[in-house]
Amino acid sequence: MAERELAHPEAANLVLTDVLFALSDPSRLAIVRQLADGPMETVGCQTLGGEIPKSTRSHYLKTLREAGIIRNVAHGRERLVSLRRDDLDDRFPGLLASVLAVEATASTR
Amino acid sequence: MAERELAHPEAANLVLTDVLFALSDPSRLAIVRQLADGPMETVGCQTLGGEIPKSTRSHYLKTLREAGIIRNVAHGRERLVSLRRDDLDDRFPGLLASVLAVEATASTR
């Protein structure tokens, strides 16, 4: 990634339909589920998102970041990706919890 | 519409990401908000979805129906469109409530 400091929307500017869209893809939702367990050092490693190509994963992370679902910041030589749980809970109470409560298998067939 | 009886997914087969996607469009979400107040006789009238073309509205309704969010059944010479609130609440507890709780203006800029 060329830029170290990526843009993140302010919590007050999060848009419900953007958040719903970002969560509506099984691969992006799988990343959100992984991050629900805590932040991850990523991009350097292949953990996040499983066995998907790095370019695809970067695109997923960009969609999630621009919707305000994740934060993606420089962290030493890696990047730290985390769920913006507090911001989401403040803006859209109960939404993230209801999504995460659904079994992953049920959500993706 | 050529067919009077349209297909509706069983409640048990609703897929979270399909539901999230169907809700992720401001126009489709606006229809869901309207239906939250009760079923509507539609297609014959121009009430549902406001001033959008009939073909566009039909496409919105199709996406919502196929995701399992609405029911669209023959009702005399009209059609009755209703929110599948109970099915959604059973499958994805809290999801619809959290979406509907967000101010419409905030959700669509």
Short mmCIF file of C-alpha atoms in Angstrom, two decimals:
data_model
loop_
_atom_site.label_atom_id
_atom_site.label_comp_id
_atom_site.label_asym_id
_atom_site.label_seq_id
_atom_site.Cartn_x
_atom_site.Cartn_y
_atom_site.Cartn_z
CA MET A 1 0.00 0.00 0.00
CA ALA A 2 1.39 3.37 -1.02
CA GLU A 3 -0.07 5.47 1.77
CA ARG A 4 0.56 4.77 5.39
CA GLU A 5 -2.28 6.89 6.71
CA LEU A 6 -5.61 5.82 5.30
CA ALA A 7 -8.82 7.83 5.53
CA HIS A 8 -11.50 6.75 7.99
CA PRO A 9 -14.98 8.26 8.16
CA GLU A 10 -15.93 9.94 11.42
CA ALA A 11 -18.33 7.93 13.54
CA ALA A 12 -20.98 10.64 13.12
CA ASN A 13 -20.78 10.29 9.35
CA LEU A 14 -21.30 6.55 9.08
CA VAL A 15 -24.13 5.69 6.71
CA LEU A 16 -26.35 2.75 7.52
CA THR A 17 -26.73 1.54 3.95
CA ASP A 18 -22.96 1.70 3.40
CA VAL A 19 -22.43 -0.42 6.52
CA LEU A 20 -25.09 -2.93 5.46
CA PHE A 21 -23.54 -3.17 2.01
CA ALA A 22 -20.05 -3.75 3.40
CA LEU A 23 -21.41 -6.53 5.61
CA SER A 24 -23.43 -8.11 2.79
CA ASP A 25 -20.56 -10.04 1.22
CA PRO A 26 -19.70 -13.40 2.80
CA SER A 27 -15.94 -12.82 2.51
CA ARG A 28 -16.11 -9.36 4.02
CA LEU A 29 -18.41 -10.61 6.76
CA ALA A 30 -15.95 -13.42 7.50
CA ILE A 31 -13.24 -10.81 8.07
CA VAL A 32 -15.54 -8.89 10.42
CA ARG A 33 -16.20 -12.12 12.35
CA GLN A 34 -12.46 -12.70 12.69
CA LEU A 35 -11.93 -9.15 13.94
CA ALA A 36 -14.69 -9.54 16.50
CA ASP A 37 -12.17 -11.57 18.49
CA GLY A 38 -9.73 -8.67 18.58
CA PRO A 39 -7.48 -6.53 16.37
CA MET A 40 -5.10 -8.25 13.99
CA GLU A 41 -1.75 -7.36 12.54
CA THR A 42 -2.36 -7.98 8.91
CA VAL A 43 -1.48 -7.33 5.31
CA GLY A 44 1.96 -8.73 6.10
CA CYS A 45 0.52 -12.08 7.09
CA GLN A 46 -2.05 -14.30 5.45
CA THR A 47 -4.22 -14.88 8.48
CA LEU A 48 -7.01 -12.41 7.88
CA GLY A 49 -9.55 -13.57 5.34
CA GLY A 50 -8.02 -17.00 5.00
CA GLU A 51 -6.60 -18.18 1.67
CA ILE A 52 -7.75 -15.28 -0.47
CA PRO A 53 -5.31 -13.36 -2.69
CA LYS A 54 -3.71 -10.32 -1.07
CA SER A 55 -5.17 -7.93 -3.66
CA THR A 56 -8.67 -9.27 -3.05
CA ARG A 57 -8.23 -8.99 0.70
CA SER A 58 -6.99 -5.41 0.32
CA HIS A 59 -10.13 -4.58 -1.60
CA TYR A 60 -12.33 -6.15 1.09
CA LEU A 61 -10.50 -4.19 3.77
CA LYS A 62 -10.90 -0.97 1.79
CA THR A 63 -14.67 -1.47 1.48
CA LEU A 64 -14.94 -2.22 5.20
CA ARG A 65 -12.74 0.76 6.13
CA GLU A 66 -14.60 3.23 3.91
CA ALA A 67 -17.92 2.10 5.41
CA GLY A 68 -16.47 2.74 8.87
CA ILE A 69 -16.55 -0.86 10.02
CA ILE A 70 -12.83 -1.32 10.52
CA ARG A 71 -9.85 0.79 11.36
CA ASN A 72 -6.64 0.12 9.44
CA VAL A 73 -3.57 1.90 10.81
CA ALA A 74 0.17 1.69 10.49
CA HIS A 75 1.69 -0.45 13.22
CA GLY A 76 5.44 -0.74 12.96
CA ARG A 77 6.18 -2.40 9.66
CA GLU A 78 2.77 -4.01 9.55
CA ARG A 79 -0.74 -2.68 9.73
CA LEU A 80 -3.19 -3.13 12.54
CA VAL A 81 -6.76 -3.83 11.55
CA SER A 82 -9.53 -3.60 14.12
CA LEU A 83 -13.28 -3.54 14.31
CA ARG A 84 -14.83 -0.14 15.12
CA ARG A 85 -17.25 -1.79 17.48
CA ASP A 86 -17.84 1.21 19.75
CA ASP A 87 -18.47 3.56 16.83
CA LEU A 88 -20.86 1.11 15.22
CA ASP A 89 -22.66 0.45 18.49
CA ASP A 90 -23.03 4.18 19.10
CA ARG A 91 -24.39 4.94 15.65
CA PHE A 92 -26.41 1.77 14.99
CA PRO A 93 -27.20 0.18 18.37
CA GLY A 94 -27.62 -3.58 18.20
CA LEU A 95 -26.77 -3.91 14.52
CA LEU A 96 -23.31 -5.44 14.78
CA ALA A 97 -24.35 -7.67 17.68
CA SER A 98 -27.30 -9.04 15.71
CA VAL A 99 -25.11 -9.75 12.70
CA LEU A 100 -22.37 -11.42 14.73
CA ALA A 101 -24.93 -13.50 16.61
CA VAL A 102 -25.89 -15.36 13.45
CA GLU A 103 -23.97 -18.57 12.92
CA ALA A 104 -21.36 -18.15 10.24
CA THR A 105 -22.57 -21.25 8.43
CA ALA A 106 -26.13 -19.98 8.30
CA SER A 107 -25.00 -16.65 6.97
CA THR A 108 -23.08 -17.98 4.03
CA ARG A 109 -25.19 -21.06 3.20
CA MET B 1 -46.55 -9.15 -13.73
CA ALA B 2 -47.05 -12.41 -15.60
CA GLU B 3 -47.21 -14.74 -12.62
CA ARG B 4 -49.66 -14.28 -9.83
CA GLU B 5 -47.88 -16.57 -7.40
CA LEU B 6 -44.32 -15.50 -6.75
CA ALA B 7 -41.66 -17.60 -5.03
CA HIS B 8 -40.70 -16.80 -1.46
CA PRO B 9 -37.79 -18.42 0.39
CA GLU B 10 -38.66 -20.40 3.49
CA ALA B 11 -37.78 -18.65 6.73
CA ALA B 12 -35.24 -21.36 7.54
CA ASN B 13 -33.43 -20.70 4.27
CA LEU B 14 -32.94 -16.96 4.65
CA VAL B 15 -29.31 -15.98 4.20
CA LEU B 16 -27.93 -13.16 6.32
CA THR B 17 -25.75 -11.67 3.60
CA ASP B 18 -28.66 -11.66 1.14
CA VAL B 19 -30.79 -9.84 3.68
CA LEU B 20 -28.05 -7.31 4.40
CA PHE B 21 -27.54 -6.71 0.69
CA ALA B 22 -31.25 -6.18 0.08
CA LEU B 23 -31.33 -3.63 2.91
CA SER B 24 -28.16 -1.86 1.73
CA ASP B 25 -29.83 0.26 -0.94
CA PRO B 26 -31.48 3.51 0.23
CA SER B 27 -34.50 3.04 -2.04
CA ARG B 28 -35.07 -0.56 -0.98
CA LEU B 29 -34.60 0.41 2.65
CA ALA B 30 -37.15 3.20 2.22
CA ILE B 31 -39.68 0.61 1.05
CA VAL B 32 -38.92 -1.55 4.09
CA ARG B 33 -39.46 1.47 6.35
CA GLN B 34 -42.82 2.11 4.71
CA LEU B 35 -43.85 -1.51 5.18
CA ALA B 36 -42.84 -1.42 8.85
CA ASP B 37 -46.09 0.50 9.40
CA GLY B 38 -48.15 -2.34 7.92
CA PRO B 39 -48.84 -4.23 4.67
CA MET B 40 -49.66 -2.22 1.57
CA GLU B 41 -51.73 -2.88 -1.49
CA THR B 42 -49.34 -1.97 -4.19
CA VAL B 43 -48.19 -2.27 -7.77
CA GLY B 44 -51.58 -0.87 -8.75
CA CYS B 45 -50.96 2.35 -6.89
CA GLN B 46 -47.94 4.61 -6.75
CA THR B 47 -47.70 4.85 -2.99
CA LEU B 48 -44.93 2.40 -2.26
CA GLY B 49 -41.47 3.71 -2.99
CA GLY B 50 -42.67 7.20 -3.78
CA GLU B 51 -42.15 8.69 -7.22
CA ILE B 52 -39.97 5.95 -8.68
CA PRO B 53 -40.81 4.29 -12.01
CA LYS B 54 -42.94 1.16 -11.76
CA SER B 55 -40.27 -1.03 -13.38
CA THR B 56 -37.66 0.16 -10.89
CA ARG B 57 -40.01 -0.43 -7.99
CA SER B 58 -40.77 -3.93 -9.28
CA HIS B 59 -37.08 -4.67 -9.30
CA TYR B 60 -36.67 -3.39 -5.74
CA LEU B 61 -39.59 -5.53 -4.61
CA LYS B 62 -38.11 -8.57 -6.34
CA THR B 63 -34.77 -8.15 -4.58
CA LEU B 64 -36.53 -7.73 -1.23
CA ARG B 65 -38.79 -10.72 -1.86
CA GLU B 66 -35.98 -13.02 -2.96
CA ALA B 67 -33.99 -12.13 0.14
CA GLY B 68 -37.02 -13.03 2.25
CA ILE B 69 -37.63 -9.54 3.58
CA ILE B 70 -41.07 -9.02 2.09
CA ARG B 71 -44.02 -11.13 1.04
CA ASN B 72 -45.76 -10.21 -2.21
CA VAL B 73 -49.03 -12.03 -2.83
CA ALA B 74 -52.06 -11.70 -5.05
CA HIS B 75 -54.84 -9.76 -3.33
CA GLY B 76 -57.90 -9.35 -5.49
CA ARG B 77 -56.83 -7.39 -8.55
CA GLU B 78 -53.93 -5.86 -6.69
CA ARG B 79 -51.00 -7.29 -4.82
CA LEU B 80 -50.40 -7.15 -1.10
CA VAL B 81 -46.84 -6.47 -0.02
CA SER B 82 -45.85 -6.99 3.59
CA LEU B 83 -42.75 -7.15 5.73
CA ARG B 84 -41.77 -10.66 6.93
CA ARG B 85 -41.00 -9.27 10.34
CA ASP B 86 -41.62 -12.49 12.30
CA ASP B 87 -39.50 -14.59 9.96
CA LEU B 88 -36.67 -12.07 10.07
CA ASP B 89 -36.88 -11.74 13.85
CA ASP B 90 -36.79 -15.52 14.24
CA ARG B 91 -33.81 -16.00 11.97
CA PHE B 92 -31.83 -12.85 12.76
CA PRO B 93 -32.97 -11.58 16.16
CA GLY B 94 -32.61 -7.84 16.57
CA LEU B 95 -31.41 -7.16 13.04
CA LEU B 96 -34.52 -5.56 11.57
CA ALA B 97 -35.22 -3.63 14.76
CA SER B 98 -31.71 -2.18 14.78
CA VAL B 99 -32.01 -1.15 11.13
CA LEU B 100 -35.44 0.41 11.55
CA ALA B 101 -34.30 2.25 14.68
CA VAL B 102 -31.87 4.35 12.65
CA GLU B 103 -33.32 7.65 11.48
CA ALA B 104 -34.14 7.50 7.79
CA THR B 105 -32.29 10.74 7.15
CA ALA B 106 -29.13 9.42 8.73
CA SER B 107 -29.30 6.24 6.72
CA THR B 108 -29.57 7.86 3.34
CA ARG B 109 -27.61 11.09 3.89
#
